[in-house]
Amino acid sequence: MAYQLNPNGRTMLRLFFAGLFVLATGCATTAPMTQMTTVEGQVTVVGSEPFTQVLLVTDDRHAYILTGEGTPMTTVANNTPGRFEVTGEVYVDQWNGSRHAHLRVVEASRK
């Protein structure tokens, strides 16, 4: 015996698949836009080996943990302590058990 949907059942089925389609396309978006910023401040190394981090503190006491790879980050890490202007992508991540602002370094220059 074949099961047949009544007209209301077909409407509900269509609505279900339409909702599923909307949900699937809404979840399949690209990564969120990143926020690029330029900050200037004192860069130091904090923490104890092997858990050290490179930290930039601005004049108004905002702190950013600097991350990244390549020449800009190497320049900063090899010349600390010092004053730098750093451009990068801001994001929030965990460090030392709590959430902190991080800055993925794209450009850096010593001031």
PDB file of C-alpha atoms in Angstrom:
ATOM      1  CA  MET A   1       0.000   0.000   0.000  1.00  0.00           C
ATOM      2  CA  ALA A   2       1.521   3.276  -1.123  1.00  0.00           C
ATOM      3  CA  TYR A   3       1.319   6.225   1.203  1.00  0.00           C
ATOM      4  CA  GLN A   4      -0.229   9.315  -0.379  1.00  0.00           C
ATOM      5  CA  LEU A   5       0.059  12.796   0.995  1.00  0.00           C
ATOM      6  CA  ASN A   6      -3.030  14.913   1.169  1.00  0.00           C
ATOM      7  CA  PRO A   7      -2.804  18.416  -0.375  1.00  0.00           C
ATOM      8  CA  ASN A   8      -1.956  19.964   2.997  1.00  0.00           C
ATOM      9  CA  GLY A   9       0.810  17.419   3.498  1.00  0.00           C
ATOM     10  CA  ARG A  10       2.402  18.360   0.173  1.00  0.00           C
ATOM     11  CA  THR A  11       2.307  22.024   1.134  1.00  0.00           C
ATOM     12  CA  MET A  12       3.994  21.236   4.435  1.00  0.00           C
ATOM     13  CA  LEU A  13       6.597  19.125   2.634  1.00  0.00           C
ATOM     14  CA  ARG A  14       7.330  21.969   0.207  1.00  0.00           C
ATOM     15  CA  LEU A  15       7.646  24.429   3.096  1.00  0.00           C
ATOM     16  CA  PHE A  16       9.962  22.050   4.913  1.00  0.00           C
ATOM     17  CA  PHE A  17      12.304  21.752   1.903  1.00  0.00           C
ATOM     18  CA  ALA A  18      12.147  25.509   1.242  1.00  0.00           C
ATOM     19  CA  GLY A  19      13.121  26.156   4.857  1.00  0.00           C
ATOM     20  CA  LEU A  20      15.882  23.579   4.643  1.00  0.00           C
ATOM     21  CA  PHE A  21      17.211  25.269   1.492  1.00  0.00           C
ATOM     22  CA  VAL A  22      17.193  28.700   3.141  1.00  0.00           C
ATOM     23  CA  LEU A  23      18.949  27.308   6.206  1.00  0.00           C
ATOM     24  CA  ALA A  24      21.586  25.521   4.128  1.00  0.00           C
ATOM     25  CA  THR A  25      22.370  28.553   1.967  1.00  0.00           C
ATOM     26  CA  GLY A  26      22.470  30.845   4.987  1.00  0.00           C
ATOM     27  CA  CYS A  27      25.010  28.627   6.735  1.00  0.00           C
ATOM     28  CA  ALA A  28      27.181  28.279   3.651  1.00  0.00           C
ATOM     29  CA  THR A  29      28.471  31.856   3.713  1.00  0.00           C
ATOM     30  CA  THR A  30      32.095  32.833   3.473  1.00  0.00           C
ATOM     31  CA  ALA A  31      34.235  33.708   6.473  1.00  0.00           C
ATOM     32  CA  PRO A  32      33.358  36.965   8.209  1.00  0.00           C
ATOM     33  CA  MET A  33      35.142  40.095   7.091  1.00  0.00           C
ATOM     34  CA  THR A  34      38.206  40.826   9.128  1.00  0.00           C
ATOM     35  CA  GLN A  35      38.936  44.141  10.758  1.00  0.00           C
ATOM     36  CA  MET A  36      42.312  45.603   9.784  1.00  0.00           C
ATOM     37  CA  THR A  37      43.775  48.212  12.082  1.00  0.00           C
ATOM     38  CA  THR A  38      47.001  50.081  12.646  1.00  0.00           C
ATOM     39  CA  VAL A  39      48.229  50.617  16.183  1.00  0.00           C
ATOM     40  CA  GLU A  40      51.370  52.094  17.665  1.00  0.00           C
ATOM     41  CA  GLY A  41      52.855  51.217  21.005  1.00  0.00           C
ATOM     42  CA  GLN A  42      55.511  49.537  23.086  1.00  0.00           C
ATOM     43  CA  VAL A  43      56.234  45.913  22.172  1.00  0.00           C
ATOM     44  CA  THR A  44      57.606  43.498  24.759  1.00  0.00           C
ATOM     45  CA  VAL A  45      57.781  39.762  25.313  1.00  0.00           C
ATOM     46  CA  VAL A  46      55.637  38.475  28.197  1.00  0.00           C
ATOM     47  CA  GLY A  47      55.325  35.070  29.832  1.00  0.00           C
ATOM     48  CA  SER A  48      57.817  32.357  30.642  1.00  0.00           C
ATOM     49  CA  GLU A  49      59.426  29.925  28.223  1.00  0.00           C
ATOM     50  CA  PRO A  50      57.969  28.018  26.445  1.00  0.00           C
ATOM     51  CA  PHE A  51      54.765  30.077  26.810  1.00  0.00           C
ATOM     52  CA  THR A  52      55.967  33.515  25.752  1.00  0.00           C
ATOM     53  CA  GLN A  53      53.931  35.968  23.693  1.00  0.00           C
ATOM     54  CA  VAL A  54      54.816  39.203  21.930  1.00  0.00           C
ATOM     55  CA  LEU A  55      52.592  41.958  23.361  1.00  0.00           C
ATOM     56  CA  LEU A  56      51.931  45.475  22.045  1.00  0.00           C
ATOM     57  CA  VAL A  57      50.549  48.033  24.523  1.00  0.00           C
ATOM     58  CA  THR A  58      49.284  51.341  23.110  1.00  0.00           C
ATOM     59  CA  ASP A  59      49.610  54.719  24.865  1.00  0.00           C
ATOM     60  CA  ASP A  60      45.961  54.483  25.946  1.00  0.00           C
ATOM     61  CA  ARG A  61      46.693  51.055  27.526  1.00  0.00           C
ATOM     62  CA  HIS A  62      45.041  48.793  24.930  1.00  0.00           C
ATOM     63  CA  ALA A  63      46.956  45.527  24.665  1.00  0.00           C
ATOM     64  CA  TYR A  64      47.264  43.228  21.645  1.00  0.00           C
ATOM     65  CA  ILE A  65      48.970  39.860  21.497  1.00  0.00           C
ATOM     66  CA  LEU A  66      50.877  39.862  18.212  1.00  0.00           C
ATOM     67  CA  THR A  67      50.710  36.764  16.050  1.00  0.00           C
ATOM     68  CA  GLY A  68      51.674  35.837  12.527  1.00  0.00           C
ATOM     69  CA  GLU A  69      54.419  34.458  10.378  1.00  0.00           C
ATOM     70  CA  GLY A  70      56.884  35.857   7.936  1.00  0.00           C
ATOM     71  CA  THR A  71      59.055  38.949   7.779  1.00  0.00           C
ATOM     72  CA  PRO A  72      56.799  41.490   9.586  1.00  0.00           C
ATOM     73  CA  MET A  73      56.372  39.303  12.666  1.00  0.00           C
ATOM     74  CA  THR A  74      60.025  38.270  12.635  1.00  0.00           C
ATOM     75  CA  THR A  75      61.051  41.940  12.519  1.00  0.00           C
ATOM     76  CA  VAL A  76      58.948  42.715  15.591  1.00  0.00           C
ATOM     77  CA  ALA A  77      59.967  39.622  17.556  1.00  0.00           C
ATOM     78  CA  ASN A  78      63.693  40.127  16.891  1.00  0.00           C
ATOM     79  CA  ASN A  79      63.662  43.805  17.885  1.00  0.00           C
ATOM     80  CA  THR A  80      61.778  43.754  21.180  1.00  0.00           C
ATOM     81  CA  PRO A  81      61.560  45.628  23.418  1.00  0.00           C
ATOM     82  CA  GLY A  82      60.830  48.626  21.248  1.00  0.00           C
ATOM     83  CA  ARG A  83      58.232  51.002  19.907  1.00  0.00           C
ATOM     84  CA  PHE A  84      56.434  49.834  16.742  1.00  0.00           C
ATOM     85  CA  GLU A  85      53.615  50.759  14.406  1.00  0.00           C
ATOM     86  CA  VAL A  86      51.835  47.533  13.491  1.00  0.00           C
ATOM     87  CA  THR A  87      49.082  46.916  10.949  1.00  0.00           C
ATOM     88  CA  GLY A  88      47.117  43.721  11.100  1.00  0.00           C
ATOM     89  CA  GLU A  89      43.925  41.778  11.482  1.00  0.00           C
ATOM     90  CA  VAL A  90      42.226  42.030  14.880  1.00  0.00           C
ATOM     91  CA  TYR A  91      40.578  38.961  16.424  1.00  0.00           C
ATOM     92  CA  VAL A  92      39.808  37.629  19.900  1.00  0.00           C
ATOM     93  CA  ASP A  93      41.384  34.411  21.150  1.00  0.00           C
ATOM     94  CA  GLN A  94      42.380  32.691  24.391  1.00  0.00           C
ATOM     95  CA  TRP A  95      45.658  33.332  26.161  1.00  0.00           C
ATOM     96  CA  ASN A  96      46.586  32.317  29.677  1.00  0.00           C
ATOM     97  CA  GLY A  97      43.028  31.173  30.421  1.00  0.00           C
ATOM     98  CA  SER A  98      41.116  34.270  29.305  1.00  0.00           C
ATOM     99  CA  ARG A  99      40.064  36.099  26.154  1.00  0.00           C
ATOM    100  CA  HIS A 100      42.421  38.751  24.763  1.00  0.00           C
ATOM    101  CA  ALA A 101      42.670  40.891  21.652  1.00  0.00           C
ATOM    102  CA  HIS A 102      45.124  39.478  19.131  1.00  0.00           C
ATOM    103  CA  LEU A 103      46.624  41.208  16.114  1.00  0.00           C
ATOM    104  CA  ARG A 104      47.770  39.072  13.169  1.00  0.00           C
ATOM    105  CA  VAL A 105      50.693  41.160  11.890  1.00  0.00           C
ATOM    106  CA  VAL A 106      50.657  42.166   8.221  1.00  0.00           C
ATOM    107  CA  GLU A 107      53.058  45.155   8.391  1.00  0.00           C
ATOM    108  CA  ALA A 108      55.353  46.430  11.105  1.00  0.00           C
ATOM    109  CA  SER A 109      57.833  49.281  11.384  1.00  0.00           C
ATOM    110  CA  ARG A 110      59.976  50.429  14.254  1.00  0.00           C
ATOM    111  CA  LYS A 111      59.271  53.969  15.503  1.00  0.00           C
TER     112      LYS A 111
END
